[in-house]
Coordinates of C-alpha atoms and ligand atoms in Angstrom, one line a residue:
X143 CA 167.7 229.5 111.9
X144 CA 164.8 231.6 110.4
X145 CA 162.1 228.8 109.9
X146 CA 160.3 226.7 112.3
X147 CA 159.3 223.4 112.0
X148 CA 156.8 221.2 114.0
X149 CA 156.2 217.8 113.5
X150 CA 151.8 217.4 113.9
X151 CA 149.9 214.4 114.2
X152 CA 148.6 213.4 110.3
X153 CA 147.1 210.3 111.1
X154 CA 145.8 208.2 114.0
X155 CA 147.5 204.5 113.7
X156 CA 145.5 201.6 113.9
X157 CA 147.8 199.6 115.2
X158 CA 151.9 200.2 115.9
X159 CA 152.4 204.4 114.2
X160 CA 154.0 204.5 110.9
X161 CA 155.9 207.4 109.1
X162 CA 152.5 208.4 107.1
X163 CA 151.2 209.3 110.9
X164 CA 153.7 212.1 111.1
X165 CA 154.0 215.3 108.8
X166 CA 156.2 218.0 109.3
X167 CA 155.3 221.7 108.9
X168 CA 157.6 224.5 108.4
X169 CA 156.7 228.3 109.5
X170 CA 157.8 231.3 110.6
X171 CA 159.0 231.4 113.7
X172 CA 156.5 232.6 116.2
X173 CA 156.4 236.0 117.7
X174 CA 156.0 236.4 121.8
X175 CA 153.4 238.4 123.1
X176 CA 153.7 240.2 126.1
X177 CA 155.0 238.4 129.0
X178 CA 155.6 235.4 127.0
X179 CA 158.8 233.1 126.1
X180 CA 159.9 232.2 123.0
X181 CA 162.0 229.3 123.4
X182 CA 164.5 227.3 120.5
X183 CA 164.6 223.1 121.4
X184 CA 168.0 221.5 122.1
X185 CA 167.1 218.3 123.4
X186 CA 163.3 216.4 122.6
X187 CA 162.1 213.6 125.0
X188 CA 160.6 210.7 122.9
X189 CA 158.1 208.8 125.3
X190 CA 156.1 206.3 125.1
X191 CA 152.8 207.7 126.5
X192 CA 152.9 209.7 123.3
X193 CA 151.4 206.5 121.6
X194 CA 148.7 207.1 123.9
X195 CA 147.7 210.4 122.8
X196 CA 147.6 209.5 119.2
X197 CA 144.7 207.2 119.4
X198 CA 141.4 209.2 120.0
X199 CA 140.2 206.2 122.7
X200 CA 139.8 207.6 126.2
X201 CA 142.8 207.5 128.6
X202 CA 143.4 210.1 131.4
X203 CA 144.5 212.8 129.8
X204 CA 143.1 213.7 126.0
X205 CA 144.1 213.0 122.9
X206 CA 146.4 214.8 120.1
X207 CA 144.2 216.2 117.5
X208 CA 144.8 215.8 113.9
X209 CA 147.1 218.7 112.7
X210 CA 148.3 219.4 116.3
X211 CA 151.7 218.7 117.5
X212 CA 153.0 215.5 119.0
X213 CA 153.3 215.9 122.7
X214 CA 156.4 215.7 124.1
X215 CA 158.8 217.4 126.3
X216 CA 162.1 219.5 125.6
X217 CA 165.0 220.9 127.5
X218 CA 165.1 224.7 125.3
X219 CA 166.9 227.6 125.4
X220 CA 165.0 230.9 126.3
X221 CA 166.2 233.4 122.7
X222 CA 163.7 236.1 123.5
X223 CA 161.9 237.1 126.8
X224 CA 159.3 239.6 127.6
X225 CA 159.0 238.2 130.7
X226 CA 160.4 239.3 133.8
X227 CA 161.4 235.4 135.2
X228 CA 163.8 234.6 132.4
X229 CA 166.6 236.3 130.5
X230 CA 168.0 235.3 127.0
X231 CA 169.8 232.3 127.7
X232 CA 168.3 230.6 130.1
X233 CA 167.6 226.9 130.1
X234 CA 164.0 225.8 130.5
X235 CA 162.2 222.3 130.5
X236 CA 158.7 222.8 128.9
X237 CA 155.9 220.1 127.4
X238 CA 156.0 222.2 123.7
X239 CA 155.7 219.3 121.6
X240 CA 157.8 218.0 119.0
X241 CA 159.1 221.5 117.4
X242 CA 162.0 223.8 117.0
X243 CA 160.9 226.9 118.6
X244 CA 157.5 228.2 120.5
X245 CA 156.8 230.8 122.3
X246 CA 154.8 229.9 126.4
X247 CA 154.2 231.6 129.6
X248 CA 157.1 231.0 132.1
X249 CA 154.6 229.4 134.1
X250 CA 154.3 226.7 131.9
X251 CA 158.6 226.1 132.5
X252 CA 160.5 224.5 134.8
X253 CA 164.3 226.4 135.0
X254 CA 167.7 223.6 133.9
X255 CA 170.1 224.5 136.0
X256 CA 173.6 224.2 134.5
X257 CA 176.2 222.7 135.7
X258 CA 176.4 219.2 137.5
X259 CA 174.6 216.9 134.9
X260 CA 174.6 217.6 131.5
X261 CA 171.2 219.3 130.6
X262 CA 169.8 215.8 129.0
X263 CA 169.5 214.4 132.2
X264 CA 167.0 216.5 133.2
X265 CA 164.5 214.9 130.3
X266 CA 165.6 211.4 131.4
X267 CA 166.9 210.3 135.0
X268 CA 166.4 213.9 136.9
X269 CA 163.5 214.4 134.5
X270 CA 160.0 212.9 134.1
X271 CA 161.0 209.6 134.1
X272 CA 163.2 209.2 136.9
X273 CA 160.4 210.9 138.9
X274 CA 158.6 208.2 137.6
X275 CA 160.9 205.2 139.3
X276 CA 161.6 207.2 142.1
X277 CA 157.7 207.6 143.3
X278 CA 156.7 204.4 141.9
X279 CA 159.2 203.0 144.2
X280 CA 158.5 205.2 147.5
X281 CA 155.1 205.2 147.2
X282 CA 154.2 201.8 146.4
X283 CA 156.8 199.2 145.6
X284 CA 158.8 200.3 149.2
X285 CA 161.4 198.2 148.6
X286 CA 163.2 196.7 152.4
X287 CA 166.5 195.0 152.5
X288 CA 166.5 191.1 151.3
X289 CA 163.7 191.4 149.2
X290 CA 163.8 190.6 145.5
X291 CA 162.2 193.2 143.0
X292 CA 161.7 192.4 139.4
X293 CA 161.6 195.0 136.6
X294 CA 160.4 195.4 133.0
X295 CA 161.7 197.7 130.6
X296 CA 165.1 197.8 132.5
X297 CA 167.2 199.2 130.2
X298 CA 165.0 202.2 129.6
X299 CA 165.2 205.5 131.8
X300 CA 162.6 204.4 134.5
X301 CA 163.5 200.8 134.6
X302 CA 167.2 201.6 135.2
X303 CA 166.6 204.1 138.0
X304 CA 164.3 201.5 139.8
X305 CA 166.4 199.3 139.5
X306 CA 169.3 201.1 141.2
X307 CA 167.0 202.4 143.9
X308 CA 165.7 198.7 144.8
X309 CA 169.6 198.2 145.3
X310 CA 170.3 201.4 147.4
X311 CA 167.7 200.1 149.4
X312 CA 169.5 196.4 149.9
X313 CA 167.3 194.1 147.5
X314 CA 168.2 191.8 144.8
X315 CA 167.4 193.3 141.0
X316 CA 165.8 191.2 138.3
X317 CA 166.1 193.3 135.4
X318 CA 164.0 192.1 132.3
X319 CA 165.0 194.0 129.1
X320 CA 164.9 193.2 124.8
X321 CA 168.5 191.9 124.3
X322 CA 171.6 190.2 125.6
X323 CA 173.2 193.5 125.2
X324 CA 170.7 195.3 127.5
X325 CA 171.1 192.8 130.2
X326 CA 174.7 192.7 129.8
X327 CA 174.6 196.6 130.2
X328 CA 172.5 196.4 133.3
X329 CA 174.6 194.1 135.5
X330 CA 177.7 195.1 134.4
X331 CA 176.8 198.4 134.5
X332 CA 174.3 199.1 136.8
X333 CA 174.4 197.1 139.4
X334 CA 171.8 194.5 139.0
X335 CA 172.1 191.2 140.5
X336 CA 170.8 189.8 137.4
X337 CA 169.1 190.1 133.8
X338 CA 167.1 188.1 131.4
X339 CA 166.1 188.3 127.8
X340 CA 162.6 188.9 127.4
X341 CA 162.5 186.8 124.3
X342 CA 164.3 184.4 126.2
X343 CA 162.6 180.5 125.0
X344 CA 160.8 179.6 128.3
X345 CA 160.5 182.9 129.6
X346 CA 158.6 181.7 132.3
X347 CA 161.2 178.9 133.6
X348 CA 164.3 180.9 133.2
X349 CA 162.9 183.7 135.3
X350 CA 161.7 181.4 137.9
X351 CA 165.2 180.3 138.1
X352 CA 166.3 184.0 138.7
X353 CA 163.9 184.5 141.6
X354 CA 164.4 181.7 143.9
X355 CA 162.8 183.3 146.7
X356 CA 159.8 184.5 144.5
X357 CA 158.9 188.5 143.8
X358 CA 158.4 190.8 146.4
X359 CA 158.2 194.0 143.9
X360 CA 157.2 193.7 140.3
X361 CA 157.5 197.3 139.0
X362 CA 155.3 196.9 135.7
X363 CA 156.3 198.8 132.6
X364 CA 155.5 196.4 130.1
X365 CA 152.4 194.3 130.5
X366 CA 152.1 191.8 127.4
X367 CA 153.4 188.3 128.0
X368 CA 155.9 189.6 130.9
X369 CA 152.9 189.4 133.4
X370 CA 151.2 185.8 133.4
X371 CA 155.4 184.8 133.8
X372 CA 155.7 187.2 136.9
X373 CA 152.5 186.5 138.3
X374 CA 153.2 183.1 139.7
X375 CA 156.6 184.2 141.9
X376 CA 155.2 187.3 143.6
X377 CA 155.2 186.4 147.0
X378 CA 152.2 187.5 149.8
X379 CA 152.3 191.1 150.1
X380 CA 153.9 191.4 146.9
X381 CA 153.4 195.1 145.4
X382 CA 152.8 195.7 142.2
X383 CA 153.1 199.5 141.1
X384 CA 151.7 199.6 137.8
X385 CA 153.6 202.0 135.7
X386 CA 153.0 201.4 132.2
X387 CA 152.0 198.7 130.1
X388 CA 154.2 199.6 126.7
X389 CA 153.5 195.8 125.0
X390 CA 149.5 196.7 125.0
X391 CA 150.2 200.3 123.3
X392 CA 150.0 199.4 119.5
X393 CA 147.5 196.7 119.9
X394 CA 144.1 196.3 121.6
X395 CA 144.1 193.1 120.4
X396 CA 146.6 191.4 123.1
X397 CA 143.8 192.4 125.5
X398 CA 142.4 188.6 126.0
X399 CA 146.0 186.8 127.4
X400 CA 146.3 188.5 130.6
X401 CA 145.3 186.2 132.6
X402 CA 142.3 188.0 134.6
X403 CA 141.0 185.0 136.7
X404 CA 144.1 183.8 137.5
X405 CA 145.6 187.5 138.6
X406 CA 142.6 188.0 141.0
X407 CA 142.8 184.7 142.6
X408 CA 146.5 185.8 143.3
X409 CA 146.0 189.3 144.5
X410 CA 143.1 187.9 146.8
X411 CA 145.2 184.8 148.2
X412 CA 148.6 186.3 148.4
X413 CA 146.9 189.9 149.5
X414 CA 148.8 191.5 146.9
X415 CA 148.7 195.3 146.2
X416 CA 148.6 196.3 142.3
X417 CA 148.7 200.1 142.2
X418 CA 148.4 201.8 138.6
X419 CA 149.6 205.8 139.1
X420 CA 150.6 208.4 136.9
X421 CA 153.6 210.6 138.0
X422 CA 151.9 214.0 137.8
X423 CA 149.5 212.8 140.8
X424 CA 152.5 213.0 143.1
X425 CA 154.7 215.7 141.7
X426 CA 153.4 218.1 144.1
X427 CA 154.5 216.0 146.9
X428 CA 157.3 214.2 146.0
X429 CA 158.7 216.3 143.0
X430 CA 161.5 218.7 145.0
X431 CA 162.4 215.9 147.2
X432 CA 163.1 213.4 144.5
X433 CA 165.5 215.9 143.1
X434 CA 167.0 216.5 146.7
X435 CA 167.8 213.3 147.2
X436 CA 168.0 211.8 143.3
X437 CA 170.4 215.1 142.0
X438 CA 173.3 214.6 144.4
X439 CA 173.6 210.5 143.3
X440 CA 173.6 211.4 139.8
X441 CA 176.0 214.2 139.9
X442 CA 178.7 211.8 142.1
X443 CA 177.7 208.8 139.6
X444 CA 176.4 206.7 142.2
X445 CA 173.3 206.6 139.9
X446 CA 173.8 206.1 136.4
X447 CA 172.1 206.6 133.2
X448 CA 172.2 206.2 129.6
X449 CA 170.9 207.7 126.4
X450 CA 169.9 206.9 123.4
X451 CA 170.5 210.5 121.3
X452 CA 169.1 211.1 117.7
X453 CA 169.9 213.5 115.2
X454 CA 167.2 216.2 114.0
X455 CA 163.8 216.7 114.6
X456 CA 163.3 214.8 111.3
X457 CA 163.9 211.5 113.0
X458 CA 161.5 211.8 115.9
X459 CA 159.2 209.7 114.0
X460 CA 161.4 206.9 113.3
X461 CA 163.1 206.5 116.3
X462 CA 159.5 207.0 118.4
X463 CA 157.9 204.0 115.8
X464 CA 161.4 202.0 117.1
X465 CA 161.4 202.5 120.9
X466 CA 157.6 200.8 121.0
X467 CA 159.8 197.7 119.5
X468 CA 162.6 198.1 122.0
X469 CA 165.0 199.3 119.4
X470 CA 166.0 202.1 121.8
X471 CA 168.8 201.4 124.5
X472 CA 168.5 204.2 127.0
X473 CA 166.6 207.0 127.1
X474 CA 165.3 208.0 124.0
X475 CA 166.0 212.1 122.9
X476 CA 166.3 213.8 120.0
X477 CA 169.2 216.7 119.3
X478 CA 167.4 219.3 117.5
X479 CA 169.9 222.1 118.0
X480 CA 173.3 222.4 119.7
X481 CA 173.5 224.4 122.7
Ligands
NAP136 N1 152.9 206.0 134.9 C1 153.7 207.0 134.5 O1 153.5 208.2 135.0 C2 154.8 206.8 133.5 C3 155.7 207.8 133.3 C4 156.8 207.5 132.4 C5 156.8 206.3 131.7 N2 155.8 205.4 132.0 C6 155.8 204.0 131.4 O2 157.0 203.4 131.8 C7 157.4 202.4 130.8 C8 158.9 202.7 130.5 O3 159.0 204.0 130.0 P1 160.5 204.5 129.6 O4 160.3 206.0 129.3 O5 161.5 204.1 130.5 O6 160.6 203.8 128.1 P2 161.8 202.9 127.5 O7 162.0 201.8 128.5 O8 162.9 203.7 127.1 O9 161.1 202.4 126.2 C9 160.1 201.5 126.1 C10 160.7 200.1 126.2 O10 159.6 199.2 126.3 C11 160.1 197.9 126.0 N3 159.1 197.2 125.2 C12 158.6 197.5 124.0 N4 157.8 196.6 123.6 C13 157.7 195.7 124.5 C14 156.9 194.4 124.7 N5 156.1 194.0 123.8 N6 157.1 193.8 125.9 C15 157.9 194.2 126.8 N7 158.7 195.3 126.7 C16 158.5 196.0 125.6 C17 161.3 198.1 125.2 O11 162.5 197.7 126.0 P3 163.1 196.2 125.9 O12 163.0 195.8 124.4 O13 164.4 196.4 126.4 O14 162.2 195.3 126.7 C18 161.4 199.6 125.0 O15 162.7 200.1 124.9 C19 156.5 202.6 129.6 O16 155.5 201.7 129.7 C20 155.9 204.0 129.8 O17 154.7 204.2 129.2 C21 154.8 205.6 132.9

């Protein structure tokens, strides 16, 4: 390829993004300096943070600016190095944004060993995500045999892994996903002792029925109308890590229905624990174990994943704008390039 394109921010959204938010650029492609990397995408991670970083309101980490690259994450191929930690070849992991090639300081990579997993699964269940589940989970939810933990978002990449860890750990798994085909997928095929339709008429009642012995772990990753429904089961010393909160993302408006009053008068009578985090504050920690202990269960299938693959760096846009609706089933990448 002799161009490279980038796909920069246009546009803040008032609201859910649309297509006009997005404009793609097209360049030459960029020349390393000394000690530097330049790196060609394979694989993009579409996340939903990104929705975040678009909007110029204050959040813990700062926004996109207008003309900048959308953030994002990419498994790459190293294609020229003038540094002495790579060679041409080489597979990296790297935050470049949503673009075909850039050049960065190996500092600023993390190496893809090849091999065991296929090299998507370090964007998705060995990648940021599953990090995600996995420290939510150790950290705060601390799941214990016999108790019941509910999740949101199931079918995506950090639902799906907390979900299998709750079971590795000998609880019953409420999964709570955006289809019949989703919750099919994720008792059939992962594991999970059961499943429920989010748009399921009387959400409230037909999850009750689910959790007979109430919620011990509610791992929160979608906020919205999924949490005044939840909120009544948790039982006392119910933990409630507080991952992300996907249904608020497009629309300060929803602000007003989440039950404040009644949520406090729970966490002070049932002596709950609700715990917001953000991965990166335990990566240093956690990070090498979680692959020590999450690499091995992937590679023998004992954990499974699925993903939801794109074609082009063209259709970031579109299938980012569709995975804030639920329309993706797995976790969400784009194919820029083939390896
Ligand atoms: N704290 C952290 O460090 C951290 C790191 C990574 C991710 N996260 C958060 O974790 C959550 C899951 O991330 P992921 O990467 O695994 O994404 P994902 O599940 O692949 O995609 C987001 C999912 O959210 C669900 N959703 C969309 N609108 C919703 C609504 N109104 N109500 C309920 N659910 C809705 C959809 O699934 P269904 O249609 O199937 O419900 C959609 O597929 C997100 O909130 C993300 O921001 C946090």
């Amino acid at each position: 390829m002799s161009a490279c394109s980038r796909i920069v921010l246009a546009g803040r959204p008032a609201g859910a993004p649309t297509l006009d938010n997005f404009h793609v650029e097209t360049g030459p492609i960029p020349v390393p300096a000394s000690g530097q990397l330049l790196v060609r995408t394979l694989y993009l991670s579409l996340d939903p943070y990104v929705r975040g970083r678009m909007s110029i309101a204050p959040s813990y980490a700062q926004p996109i600016a207008i003309g900048d690259p959308i953030e994002g994450e990419v498994v790459a191929e190293v294609v020229q190095s003038r540094s002495s930690e790579y060679l041409e070849g080489d597979l990296v992991r790297s935050k470049v944004g949503w673009c075909t090639h850039a050049t960065i300081r190996p500092e600023h990579a993390r190496r893809v060993q090849v091999g065991s997993v296929p090299i998507t699964a370090h964007l998705g269940v060995l990648g940021m995500p599953g990090f995600t589940a996995y420290v939510g989970m150790k950290v705060i939810g601390q799941p214990k045999p016999g108790e019941t933990v509910a999740v949101s978002a199931a079918a995506g990449p950090v639902g799906s892994l907390v979900g299998q860890l709750a079971k590795l750990a000998g609880a019953r798994v409420v999964g709570i996903a955006g289809s019949a085909a989703k919750c099919h997928f994720l008792v059939s095929a992962l594991g999970f002792d059961a499943a429920l339709d989010r748009h399921t008429e009387d959400f409230s009642r037909a999850l009750q029925d689910l959790c007979p012995e109430g919620v011990d772990i509610y791992f929160e990753n979608a906020g919205g109308a999924i949490w005044p429904a939840v909120l009544p089961l948790l039982n006392r010393y119910a933990r409630v890590p507080v991952c992300g909160l996907v249904a608020l993302y497009n629309s300060a408006q929803q602000m007003g229905r989440d039950s404040l009053s009644e949520t406090m008068l729970a966490v002070l009578r049932r002596s709950l624990l609700i715990r917001g985090f953000i991965n990166s504050e335990f990566a240093s920690e956690h990070y090498s174990q979680f692959l020590r202990e999450i690499g091995p269960l992937v590679a023998n299938g004992r954990i499974r994943y699925r993903e939801h693959i794109v074609e082009g760096l063209e259709s970031a846009p579109s299938a980012f704008i569709g995975m804030l609706e639920g329309r993706n089933f797995g976790k969400l990448l784009v194919k820029v390039a083939n390896a």
